[in-house]
Short mmCIF file of C-alpha atoms in Angstrom, two decimals:
data_model
loop_
_atom_site.label_atom_id
_atom_site.label_comp_id
_atom_site.label_asym_id
_atom_site.label_seq_id
_atom_site.Cartn_x
_atom_site.Cartn_y
_atom_site.Cartn_z
CA MET Z 1 125.66 112.26 111.31
CA ASN Z 2 123.77 113.49 114.61
CA PHE Z 3 125.87 115.47 116.67
CA LYS Z 4 122.80 116.04 118.99
CA THR Z 5 123.38 111.93 119.95
CA ILE Z 6 126.86 112.19 120.11
CA ASN Z 7 126.88 114.63 122.27
CA GLN Z 8 123.76 112.61 125.04
CA ARG Z 9 126.36 109.10 125.00
CA PHE Z 10 129.28 110.88 125.65
CA SER Z 11 129.08 114.45 127.35
CA TYR Z 12 130.62 117.62 125.25
CA PRO Z 13 133.82 116.85 126.58
CA GLY Z 14 133.39 113.12 125.66
CA GLY Z 15 131.52 114.08 121.87
CA ASN Z 16 135.03 116.57 121.63
CA THR Z 17 137.12 114.08 121.68
CA TYR Z 18 134.71 111.40 118.57
CA LEU Z 19 134.00 114.97 116.57
CA CYS Z 20 138.59 114.82 116.66
CA LYS Z 21 138.87 111.56 116.32
CA PHE Z 22 135.97 111.98 112.86
CA ARG Z 23 137.62 114.61 111.43
CA ASP Z 24 141.16 112.72 111.66
CA VAL Z 25 139.79 109.55 109.74
CA LEU Z 26 137.68 111.30 107.05
CA LYS Z 27 140.95 113.38 106.54
CA GLY Z 28 142.90 110.39 106.11
CA LEU Z 29 140.58 109.11 103.67
CA PHE Z 30 139.93 111.83 102.00
CA GLU Z 31 143.26 113.11 101.91
CA GLY Z 32 144.85 115.42 99.33
CA GLU Z 33 140.40 116.72 99.17
CA THR Z 34 139.65 119.90 100.74
CA VAL Z 35 137.12 119.74 103.66
CA LEU Z 36 135.25 121.90 105.42
CA ARG Z 37 132.67 121.68 108.17
CA ALA Z 38 129.20 123.75 106.60
CA GLY Z 39 127.95 123.19 110.23
CA ALA Z 40 124.90 121.68 112.77
CA ASP Z 41 126.07 117.62 111.52
CA HIS Z 42 127.18 118.35 108.41
CA LEU Z 43 130.72 118.17 106.71
CA VAL Z 44 131.49 118.73 103.28
CA VAL Z 45 133.93 117.18 100.53
CA ILE Z 46 135.20 119.48 97.51
CA SER Z 47 137.27 116.97 95.46
CA LEU Z 48 138.39 117.18 91.73
CA ASN Z 49 139.84 113.88 91.71
CA LEU Z 50 137.52 111.44 93.33
CA THR Z 51 134.46 108.93 91.37
CA VAL Z 52 131.30 108.36 92.89
CA GLU Z 53 132.34 104.60 93.50
CA ASP Z 54 135.84 106.65 94.83
CA ILE Z 55 133.84 107.95 97.73
CA ALA Z 56 131.17 105.87 97.83
CA THR Z 57 134.10 103.08 99.19
CA ARG Z 58 135.12 105.72 101.65
CA VAL Z 59 132.46 106.71 102.89
CA LYS Z 60 131.47 102.36 103.58
CA GLU Z 61 135.38 102.36 105.32
CA LEU Z 62 134.66 105.83 107.59
CA ASN Z 63 131.48 103.67 109.28
CA LEU Z 64 133.19 101.35 109.57
CA VAL Z 65 136.12 103.02 111.02
CA MET Z 66 133.73 104.98 113.38
CA GLY Z 67 131.31 101.82 114.68
CA ARG Z 68 134.47 100.48 116.04
CA PHE Z 69 134.64 103.69 117.70
CA GLU Z 70 136.05 102.93 122.03
CA GLY Z 71 132.56 104.50 123.18
CA GLY Z 72 130.54 101.39 121.00
CA LEU Z 73 127.87 104.90 119.05
CA ARG Z 74 126.73 103.41 115.81
CA ASN Z 75 126.46 106.03 114.95
CA GLN Z 76 125.52 105.38 110.78
CA ILE Z 77 127.20 108.60 108.39
CA LYS Z 78 125.76 109.62 105.21
CA ALA Z 79 126.74 111.25 102.74
CA GLY Z 80 124.77 113.41 99.90
CA ILE Z 81 127.13 113.47 96.29
CA TYR Z 82 126.75 115.92 93.31
CA VAL Z 83 128.74 116.01 90.39
CA ALA Z 84 128.99 119.26 88.53
CA ASP Z 85 128.52 119.16 85.29
CA GLY Z 86 130.54 121.14 84.39
CA THR Z 87 128.98 124.80 83.92
CA PRO Z 88 129.61 127.50 86.32
CA GLN Z 89 127.79 126.87 89.71
CA LYS Z 90 127.72 128.33 93.01
CA PRO Z 91 129.20 126.21 95.80
CA ILE Z 92 126.17 127.08 97.82
CA VAL Z 93 124.15 124.89 94.45
CA MET Z 94 126.31 122.59 94.75
CA MET Z 95 126.65 121.66 98.90
CA ASP Z 96 122.39 122.80 98.16
CA ARG Z 97 121.58 120.11 95.65
CA ALA Z 98 124.41 117.06 97.85
CA SER Z 99 122.25 117.80 101.12
CA LEU Z 100 119.06 117.04 99.15
CA ALA Z 101 120.79 113.48 97.70
CA CYS Z 102 121.35 113.16 101.49
CA ARG Z 103 117.79 113.62 102.36
CA GLU Z 104 116.52 111.21 100.44
CA ILE Z 105 118.06 108.22 102.13
CA HIS Z 106 117.17 109.82 105.58
CA GLY Z 107 116.21 106.60 107.32
CA MET Z 108 116.89 104.26 105.30
CA PHE Z 109 119.82 101.97 106.75
CA ASN Z 110 120.61 99.54 104.18
CA LYS Z 111 122.00 103.18 101.96
CA GLU Z 112 124.88 104.75 102.68
CA TYR Z 113 125.19 106.87 99.62
CA ALA Z 114 122.68 108.81 97.43
CA VAL Z 115 124.16 110.81 93.99
CA PHE Z 116 121.91 113.57 92.49
CA ASP Z 117 120.54 113.57 89.25
CA ASP Z 118 118.42 114.61 86.88
CA GLU Z 119 115.00 112.38 88.41
CA LEU Z 120 115.70 113.84 91.68
CA ASN Z 121 115.86 117.55 90.24
CA LYS Z 122 113.40 116.68 88.62
CA LYS Z 123 110.66 114.79 92.15
CA HIS Z 124 112.79 118.21 93.83
CA GLU Z 125 110.99 120.64 91.87
CA GLN Z 126 108.34 119.34 91.33
CA GLN Z 127 107.74 119.20 95.45
CA GLN Z 128 109.04 122.99 95.12
CA TYR Z 129 105.47 123.58 92.27
CA VAL Z 130 103.34 121.47 94.68
CA LEU Z 131 104.13 123.56 97.89
CA GLU Z 132 103.61 126.80 95.59
CA HIS Z 133 100.85 126.22 94.50
CA PHE Z 134 98.56 123.86 96.30
CA GLU Z 135 95.58 126.22 97.55
CA GLU Z 136 95.53 126.66 93.76
CA ALA Z 137 94.80 123.47 93.37
CA PHE Z 138 91.96 123.32 95.44
CA GLU Z 139 90.65 126.92 95.41
CA LYS Z 140 90.43 125.58 91.35
CA GLY Z 141 89.40 122.14 91.84
CA TYR Z 142 92.08 120.82 90.36
CA PHE Z 143 92.13 117.79 91.90
CA LYS Z 144 89.87 115.23 90.53
CA VAL Z 145 88.88 111.90 91.76
CA PHE Z 146 89.90 108.69 89.76
CA TYR Z 147 88.15 104.42 90.18
CA GLN Z 148 89.69 101.68 90.14
CA PRO Z 149 87.45 98.48 89.80
CA VAL Z 150 87.74 95.30 92.98
CA VAL Z 151 86.15 92.06 91.45
CA ARG Z 152 84.57 88.84 92.79
CA ALA Z 153 87.18 86.43 92.97
CA LEU Z 154 84.90 83.17 92.20
CA THR Z 155 82.81 85.42 89.48
CA GLY Z 156 85.21 88.25 88.30
CA LYS Z 157 82.60 90.65 88.22
CA VAL Z 158 82.57 94.22 89.77
CA CYS Z 159 82.28 94.25 93.38
CA GLY Z 160 83.48 97.70 94.38
CA TYR Z 161 85.90 101.09 93.45
CA GLU Z 162 88.83 102.67 95.00
CA ALA Z 163 88.62 106.19 95.00
CA LEU Z 164 92.51 108.10 94.23
CA ALA Z 165 93.02 111.02 94.79
CA ARG Z 166 94.67 112.59 90.87
CA TRP Z 167 96.12 116.39 90.62
CA ILE Z 168 95.18 117.28 86.97
CA ASP Z 169 97.44 120.73 86.75
CA PRO Z 170 96.76 123.37 83.26
CA VAL Z 171 100.64 123.68 83.62
CA ARG Z 172 102.43 120.25 84.82
CA GLY Z 173 100.05 118.03 83.67
CA ILE Z 174 99.18 114.98 85.89
CA ILE Z 175 101.17 114.78 89.18
CA PRO Z 176 101.67 111.48 90.71
CA PRO Z 177 100.08 110.94 94.07
CA PHE Z 178 104.00 109.83 95.42
CA ILE Z 179 104.79 113.13 94.46
CA PHE Z 180 101.80 115.65 96.26
CA ILE Z 181 99.90 113.44 99.25
CA GLU Z 182 103.16 112.33 100.37
CA ILE Z 183 104.11 117.03 100.70
CA PHE Z 184 100.51 117.12 101.89
CA GLU Z 185 101.40 114.40 104.78
CA LYS Z 186 104.13 116.35 105.43
CA PHE Z 187 102.33 120.17 105.98
CA HIS Z 188 99.39 118.11 107.65
CA LEU Z 189 97.40 119.14 104.76
CA ILE Z 190 95.84 115.64 103.73
CA HIS Z 191 93.36 115.73 106.00
CA ARG Z 192 91.26 118.48 103.58
CA LEU Z 193 92.26 116.08 100.10
CA ASP Z 194 90.72 113.44 101.87
CA ALA Z 195 88.07 115.20 102.73
CA LEU Z 196 87.36 116.41 99.37
CA ILE Z 197 87.22 113.39 97.89
CA ILE Z 198 84.92 111.68 100.95
CA GLU Z 199 83.24 114.30 98.94
CA GLN Z 200 83.24 114.27 95.55
CA ALA Z 201 82.59 109.99 96.13
CA CYS Z 202 79.55 110.33 98.16
CA LYS Z 203 78.65 112.93 94.91
CA ASP Z 204 79.38 109.77 92.85
CA ILE Z 205 78.19 107.27 93.84
CA ARG Z 206 74.95 109.73 94.34
CA ASP Z 207 74.83 109.77 90.51
CA ASP Z 208 75.89 106.41 89.93
CA MET Z 209 72.48 105.52 91.98
CA ASP Z 210 69.56 107.73 89.94
CA SER Z 211 71.04 106.79 86.79
CA GLY Z 212 69.43 104.06 86.34
CA TYR Z 213 72.57 101.77 85.72
CA ALA Z 214 74.28 99.54 89.08
CA TYR Z 215 75.80 101.31 91.16
CA GLU Z 216 78.69 99.33 93.60
CA PRO Z 217 80.92 100.35 97.08
CA VAL Z 218 83.25 102.97 97.49
CA SER Z 219 86.27 102.61 98.96
CA VAL Z 220 88.38 106.02 100.31
CA ASN Z 221 91.40 106.49 101.84
CA LEU Z 222 91.90 107.77 105.35
CA SER Z 223 95.55 108.66 106.90
CA ARG Z 224 96.51 109.46 110.67
CA LEU Z 225 96.28 112.59 110.48
CA ASP Z 226 92.55 112.84 109.55
CA PHE Z 227 92.05 111.25 113.00
CA GLU Z 228 94.60 114.24 114.78
CA LEU Z 229 93.70 117.52 113.14
CA SER Z 230 89.79 116.68 111.73
CA ASP Z 231 86.89 115.46 112.25
CA ILE Z 232 86.52 112.30 110.79
CA LYS Z 233 83.54 110.67 111.68
CA LYS Z 234 81.76 114.25 111.15
CA ILE Z 235 83.52 114.35 107.59
CA VAL Z 236 81.76 110.56 106.63
CA ASP Z 237 78.45 111.18 108.17
CA ASP Z 238 77.60 114.46 106.69
CA ALA Z 239 78.64 113.86 103.02
CA VAL Z 240 76.67 109.98 103.49
CA ALA Z 241 73.85 112.73 104.71
CA LYS Z 242 74.01 115.22 102.11
CA TYR Z 243 73.96 112.57 99.15
CA ASN Z 244 71.80 110.68 101.06
CA ILE Z 245 73.13 106.62 99.88
CA PRO Z 246 73.24 104.64 102.16
CA LYS Z 247 76.43 103.34 104.20
CA LYS Z 248 77.25 100.68 103.32
CA TYR Z 249 77.96 102.03 99.72
CA LEU Z 250 81.10 103.87 101.56
CA ASN Z 251 84.02 102.02 102.84
CA LEU Z 252 86.59 103.34 104.83
CA GLU Z 253 90.31 101.86 104.16
CA VAL Z 254 92.55 103.50 106.73
CA THR Z 255 96.24 102.61 106.00
CA GLU Z 256 98.41 100.96 108.26
CA SER Z 257 100.70 103.53 108.76
CA ALA Z 258 97.65 105.23 111.41
CA PHE Z 259 98.10 103.04 113.78
CA PRO Z 260 101.68 103.07 115.32
CA SER Z 261 100.49 106.60 116.56
CA GLN Z 262 99.26 107.17 120.20
CA ASN Z 263 95.91 109.04 118.97
CA THR Z 264 93.26 107.16 121.81
CA ASN Z 265 90.69 109.02 119.15
CA LEU Z 266 91.54 106.42 116.38
CA ALA Z 267 90.36 103.41 118.01
CA GLU Z 268 87.35 105.07 119.43
CA THR Z 269 86.28 106.56 115.84
CA ILE Z 270 87.39 102.99 114.11
CA LYS Z 271 84.69 101.80 116.72
CA ALA Z 272 81.80 104.06 115.90
CA PHE Z 273 82.32 103.82 112.86
CA ARG Z 274 81.69 99.87 112.20
CA ALA Z 275 79.23 100.50 115.06
CA ASP Z 276 77.40 102.65 112.26
CA GLY Z 277 77.42 100.17 109.11
CA TYR Z 278 80.62 101.74 107.76
CA GLU Z 279 82.17 99.15 106.88
CA VAL Z 280 86.67 99.59 108.31
CA TRP Z 281 89.45 98.54 106.42
CA LEU Z 282 93.43 98.19 106.74
CA ASP Z 283 95.25 98.82 103.89
CA ASP Z 284 98.53 98.17 102.67
CA PHE Z 285 98.36 95.36 105.42
CA GLY Z 286 102.39 93.92 105.48
CA SER Z 287 103.65 96.56 104.50
CA GLY Z 288 106.20 96.61 107.09
CA PHE Z 289 104.75 98.75 109.97
CA SER Z 290 102.76 97.06 113.01
CA SER Z 291 100.38 94.34 111.49
CA PHE Z 292 99.49 91.81 113.61
CA GLY Z 293 99.80 94.69 116.41
CA ASN Z 294 96.63 96.52 115.01
CA LEU Z 295 95.16 92.94 114.07
CA GLN Z 296 94.80 92.82 117.89
CA SER Z 297 94.53 95.71 119.40
CA TYR Z 298 91.50 96.62 116.79
CA ASP Z 299 88.57 94.96 114.99
CA PHE Z 300 88.40 95.40 111.16
CA ASP Z 301 86.10 94.25 107.72
CA LEU Z 302 88.18 93.48 105.57
CA LEU Z 303 92.13 93.06 105.01
CA LYS Z 304 94.30 94.47 102.29
CA ILE Z 305 97.55 92.70 101.47
CA ASP Z 306 100.33 95.45 100.56
CA MET Z 307 101.28 94.50 96.64
CA SER Z 308 104.48 94.68 97.31
CA PHE Z 309 103.89 90.82 97.64
CA LEU Z 310 102.21 90.15 94.38
CA ARG Z 311 105.10 92.04 92.88
CA THR Z 312 107.58 88.67 93.41
CA LEU Z 313 105.01 86.15 93.05
CA ASP Z 314 106.52 84.96 90.36
CA THR Z 315 109.62 84.70 91.33
CA ASN Z 316 110.01 84.55 94.87
CA PRO Z 317 108.42 81.24 95.99
CA LYS Z 318 108.28 82.48 99.76
CA SER Z 319 105.53 85.67 98.95
CA LYS Z 320 103.25 83.07 97.76
CA LEU Z 321 102.98 81.17 101.23
CA ILE Z 322 103.38 84.16 102.76
CA ILE Z 323 99.88 85.67 101.16
CA ALA Z 324 97.79 82.01 102.39
CA SER Z 325 99.31 82.86 105.59
CA ILE Z 326 97.58 86.18 105.61
CA VAL Z 327 94.65 85.33 104.07
CA ASP Z 328 94.36 81.83 106.18
CA MET Z 329 94.57 83.79 108.89
CA ALA Z 330 92.10 86.49 108.43
CA LYS Z 331 89.42 84.18 107.33
CA LYS Z 332 90.12 82.47 111.61
CA LEU Z 333 89.82 85.88 112.38
CA GLY Z 334 86.69 86.43 110.29
CA ILE Z 335 87.94 89.17 108.59
CA HIS Z 336 87.54 89.43 104.76
CA THR Z 337 90.87 89.70 102.36
CA LEU Z 338 91.30 92.21 99.42
CA ALA Z 339 94.91 91.93 97.30
CA GLU Z 340 95.84 94.68 95.06
CA GLY Z 341 98.21 95.11 92.22
CA VAL Z 342 97.50 92.01 90.44
CA GLU Z 343 98.51 92.49 86.40
CA THR Z 344 98.22 88.45 85.18
CA LYS Z 345 96.41 85.92 85.09
CA GLU Z 346 98.35 83.79 86.27
CA GLN Z 347 98.02 85.90 90.13
CA TYR Z 348 94.32 86.46 89.65
CA GLU Z 349 94.04 81.84 89.44
CA TYR Z 350 96.32 81.92 92.83
CA LEU Z 351 94.47 84.16 94.37
CA LYS Z 352 91.35 82.50 93.60
CA MET Z 353 93.01 79.31 94.98
CA ILE Z 354 94.02 79.95 98.14
CA GLY Z 355 90.41 82.10 98.91
CA CYS Z 356 91.79 85.47 98.38
CA GLU Z 357 88.18 86.98 98.14
CA ILE Z 358 88.68 90.12 95.94
CA ILE Z 359 90.80 91.90 93.53
CA GLN Z 360 92.54 94.78 92.35
CA GLY Z 361 94.83 95.75 90.05
CA TYR Z 362 95.39 96.65 86.64
CA TYR Z 363 94.83 93.25 84.84
CA PHE Z 364 91.21 93.89 85.66
CA GLY Z 365 91.08 97.41 85.23
CA LYS Z 366 92.98 100.64 85.59
CA PRO Z 367 91.99 103.97 87.42
CA MET Z 368 90.01 106.36 85.92
CA PRO Z 369 87.98 109.68 85.84
CA VAL Z 370 84.17 109.37 86.62
CA GLU Z 371 83.39 110.45 82.70
CA GLU Z 372 85.17 107.63 81.48
CA TYR Z 373 83.38 105.52 82.94
CA GLN Z 374 79.62 107.87 82.24
CA ASN Z 375 81.14 107.80 78.60
CA ASN Z 376 80.72 103.70 78.72
CA ARG Z 377 78.23 102.56 81.37
CA GLU Z 378 77.56 100.16 79.46
CA LYS Z 379 81.39 98.50 79.18
CA TYR Z 380 82.19 99.63 82.32
CA CYS Z 381 79.44 99.45 84.69
CA GLY Z 382 76.69 97.80 83.18
CA TYR Z 383 74.16 95.12 84.60
CA GLU Z 384 76.48 92.38 82.80
CA VAL Z 385 79.98 93.15 84.57
CA SER Z 386 78.24 94.56 87.64
CA GLU Z 387 77.65 92.23 91.25
CA PRO Z 388 73.20 93.02 91.83
CA SER Z 389 73.88 95.17 95.27
CA GLU Z 390 71.45 91.67 96.77
CA LEU Z 391 74.02 89.57 95.95
CA LYS Z 392 77.20 91.16 98.19
CA LYS Z 393 76.06 89.80 101.20
CA TYR Z 394 75.27 85.92 99.56
CA TYR Z 395 79.19 85.76 97.93
CA ASP Z 396 80.34 87.89 102.05
CA THR Z 397 79.21 84.35 103.40
CA ILE Z 398 80.95 82.89 100.59
CA GLY Z 399 84.35 84.30 101.59
CA THR Z 400 84.22 83.00 104.77
CA VAL Z 401 84.34 79.38 103.60
CA ASN Z 402 88.27 78.78 104.50
CA LEU Z 403 89.52 76.38 101.52
CA LEU Z 404 93.38 75.90 102.82
CA ASP Z 405 91.84 74.69 106.48
CA ASN Z 406 92.02 70.79 106.32
CA CYS Z 407 88.47 71.15 108.74
CA PRO Z 408 87.01 74.35 106.02
CA LEU Z 409 82.98 73.49 107.12
CA ILE Z 410 84.31 74.98 110.60
CA ILE Z 411 83.77 79.30 110.01
CA ASN Z 412 85.64 82.09 111.50
CA ARG Z 413 87.08 79.89 113.92
CA ASN Z 414 88.97 81.98 116.91
CA THR Z 415 90.87 78.59 117.23
CA ILE Z 416 93.66 76.72 116.26
CA ILE Z 417 92.75 73.07 115.44
CA ASN Z 418 94.25 69.94 113.09
CA PHE Z 419 91.56 67.46 113.04
CA MET Z 420 94.53 64.71 111.77
CA PRO Z 421 95.99 62.57 114.40
CA THR Z 422 99.45 63.57 114.36
CA ALA Z 423 101.52 62.52 116.70
CA LEU Z 424 106.03 63.11 116.55
CA PHE Z 425 107.90 59.86 118.07
CA GLU Z 426 111.55 59.22 118.37
CA LEU Z 427 113.15 55.51 118.43
CA ILE Z 428 115.92 55.95 120.67
CA ASP Z 429 118.00 52.46 121.00
CA GLY Z 430 115.87 50.68 119.02
CA ARG Z 431 113.10 52.00 122.06
CA PHE Z 432 109.35 53.67 121.45
CA GLN Z 433 109.32 57.06 122.42
CA PHE Z 434 106.32 60.20 121.86
CA ILE Z 435 106.70 63.31 122.01
CA TYR Z 436 104.26 65.06 121.14
CA THR Z 437 100.36 63.84 120.10
CA ASN Z 438 97.83 66.41 119.61
CA LYS Z 439 94.24 66.48 121.08
CA ALA Z 440 92.94 64.87 117.78
CA PHE Z 441 95.31 61.65 117.89
CA SER Z 442 94.80 61.06 121.64
CA ASP Z 443 90.79 60.72 120.80
CA PHE Z 444 92.46 58.42 117.92
CA MET Z 445 94.11 56.62 120.17
CA ALA Z 446 91.09 55.67 122.73
CA SER Z 447 88.24 55.30 118.97
CA ILE Z 448 90.60 51.98 119.02
CA GLY Z 449 90.39 50.93 122.67
CA ALA Z 450 94.17 52.69 123.77
CA ARG Z 451 93.91 54.88 126.72
CA THR Z 452 97.78 56.14 126.78
CA HIS Z 453 100.68 56.06 124.85
CA GLU Z 454 102.16 54.02 127.38
CA GLN Z 455 99.96 51.46 126.57
CA ILE Z 456 99.54 51.38 122.87
CA ILE Z 457 103.57 51.27 122.41
CA SER Z 458 103.98 48.18 125.34
CA GLU Z 459 101.00 46.37 123.48
CA PHE Z 460 102.06 46.99 119.52
CA ILE Z 461 105.10 45.88 120.80
CA ASP Z 462 103.50 42.58 122.19
CA LYS Z 463 100.55 41.66 120.43
CA PHE Z 464 101.16 42.70 117.30
CA PRO Z 465 104.62 41.73 115.80
CA GLU Z 466 103.56 41.94 112.09
CA GLU Z 467 101.80 45.36 112.70
CA ARG Z 468 105.21 46.14 114.25
CA ALA Z 469 107.09 45.07 111.36
CA MET Z 470 105.29 47.04 108.72
CA LEU Z 471 106.05 49.74 110.78
CA ARG Z 472 109.54 49.85 110.89
CA GLN Z 473 109.56 49.07 107.31
CA ALA Z 474 107.83 51.88 106.73
CA MET Z 475 110.22 54.08 108.96
CA LEU Z 476 113.37 52.66 106.75
CA ASP Z 477 111.67 53.77 103.61
CA THR Z 478 110.80 56.96 104.26
CA GLU Z 479 114.67 58.05 106.00
CA GLU Z 480 116.07 56.36 102.84
CA GLN Z 481 114.15 57.87 100.53
CA LYS Z 482 112.98 61.27 101.84
CA ILE Z 483 109.08 60.90 101.41
CA PRO Z 484 105.77 59.73 103.81
CA ILE Z 485 105.06 56.28 103.38
CA ASP Z 486 101.60 54.55 103.54
CA CYS Z 487 101.01 51.27 105.67
CA ALA Z 488 97.62 50.15 106.43
CA MET Z 489 97.35 47.58 109.68
CA THR Z 490 94.62 45.85 111.75
CA ILE Z 491 95.52 47.05 115.76
CA TYR Z 492 91.81 46.00 117.66
CA SER Z 493 90.40 44.85 115.25
CA CYS Z 494 90.74 48.41 113.55
CA LYS Z 495 91.36 49.07 110.05
CA LEU Z 496 94.04 51.71 109.31
CA ILE Z 497 95.96 53.79 107.07
CA VAL Z 498 99.22 55.10 109.00
CA ALA Z 499 101.37 57.56 107.02
CA VAL Z 500 105.00 58.49 108.65
CA LYS Z 501 107.30 60.18 107.93
CA PHE Z 502 111.39 60.75 108.68
CA LEU Z 503 112.64 63.96 110.73
CA ASN Z 504 116.14 64.04 111.89
CA ARG Z 505 118.74 61.47 112.53
CA THR Z 506 121.99 61.86 115.43
CA GLY Z 507 123.49 58.76 116.43
CA SER Z 508 121.09 56.47 117.62
CA ARG Z 509 118.38 58.88 118.36
CA THR Z 510 116.07 58.92 115.03
CA SER Z 511 112.91 61.18 114.77
CA PHE Z 512 109.44 60.79 113.17
CA VAL Z 513 105.78 62.18 112.00
CA LEU Z 514 103.29 60.09 111.94
CA THR Z 515 99.28 60.63 111.26
CA CYS Z 516 96.62 58.67 111.76
CA ARG Z 517 93.20 57.49 109.72
CA ASN Z 518 90.84 54.75 111.34
CA LEU Z 519 89.07 53.66 108.26
CA SER Z 520 86.77 51.50 110.57
CA LYS Z 521 84.64 54.19 111.14
CA ILE Z 522 83.78 55.76 107.89
CA LYS Z 523 80.32 53.91 106.85
CA LYS Z 524 79.20 54.01 103.30
CA PRO Z 525 76.34 56.36 103.24
CA LYS Z 526 72.83 55.37 102.89
CA TYR Z 527 70.83 57.26 98.99
CA GLY Z 528 67.58 56.86 99.28
CA HIS Z 529 65.41 57.79 96.29
CA LEU Z 530 65.38 61.08 94.43
#
């Protein structure tokens, strides 16, 4: 609960009234238990009788009751729960653990309570270890770069790698990135780690170039704080110059979470990177931030589709449609696409089918240290498995073809065009009425000699009774069968295929969608001699 918000809404006297109401409700729900105020907006309930389920039910009821407070303030109340294990413990330790559980769900509006358990305890211990040993990790080189391959969907060849940070600790072993990266961002240390990874990635690229084996571009991750706390452009330029690598071999992944900030330097730096020949990728696209606003405000070379969509690809039909829509939109904007988190052949085949250009995930390879690649160069980075550098632009151009568009021959078009003549029309008390036609339909009517919608309706009724009967029968059939119905007819000496589909009916009003093709305009090709 946020007491500051309460006082701002109701003033201090009104806030006191709210708190008294809250106290009475809390005591009523936890009657017979000890209720204390620990300070600020933290209250404590000590219970010897209630289960976790009992407490969860009461917290839910508490939110419902306070949500109906006459002031109308929707101030969600959350609870952290610690269940004593029977060993002697100080009350302050128990309260701290309950508070820690409560902080875990801060900002999660779909969760009202959390329980302190062994997993949370382990996470907390790891976070403390990170805070106490991060400087040692920097000084002694505990951070290593692992590389995960990215693959060209059309060929199955490795066409790049992503550089990922790993903390290999002599005491704890591998510390998971989600532990230390979250802390580094919170305590403004992430820019130091990213600078280290950029330096090491450029060194490894140089080693690959000198090895005589195949080498590919490497992408590195940049966070919001890189742009705020450091001159990230200079850091990247210096590393590229130090190891004398072409800029096209270092791609920059900017996480979506970087963009909601008010840092105007971010936009200028992204423009400067692209102007200097670096590719800038938008990472975690669709992960819950301002995806579409970013596409409108910034220019990117590639969209990296968030792996959360692939997790439900096989179980949620919407996921397939969303991914296909993202790929379709990216092609229209002239942006390349990469899907991460691919773990099965079925996922790979689907992404390849819809035209997603680049694939990344455990299906093709897990992140590995550079030593493992060096020890198995033929297997992991030989010419047989890697895309030749001279073919990158070649395949990038092929990737611009939109396999989902009804006119894939038009590349990178920034307009929405439907080349299929399409119309929406109604039948009202037996009368035809167009309610929408696209430009292709208007062009189609002109191609068969009709100047206006009204003309084609009137002449269709008066001059083409046989075709009118065919269309009416098709309308009856599509309404009954709920599928599109095709019918062939000749109007103005033009051979047509008209498809009609029933949409809905209310009273005497019925709606349909109609598409047309003019077969008379299709001429047989003339073949020459080979």
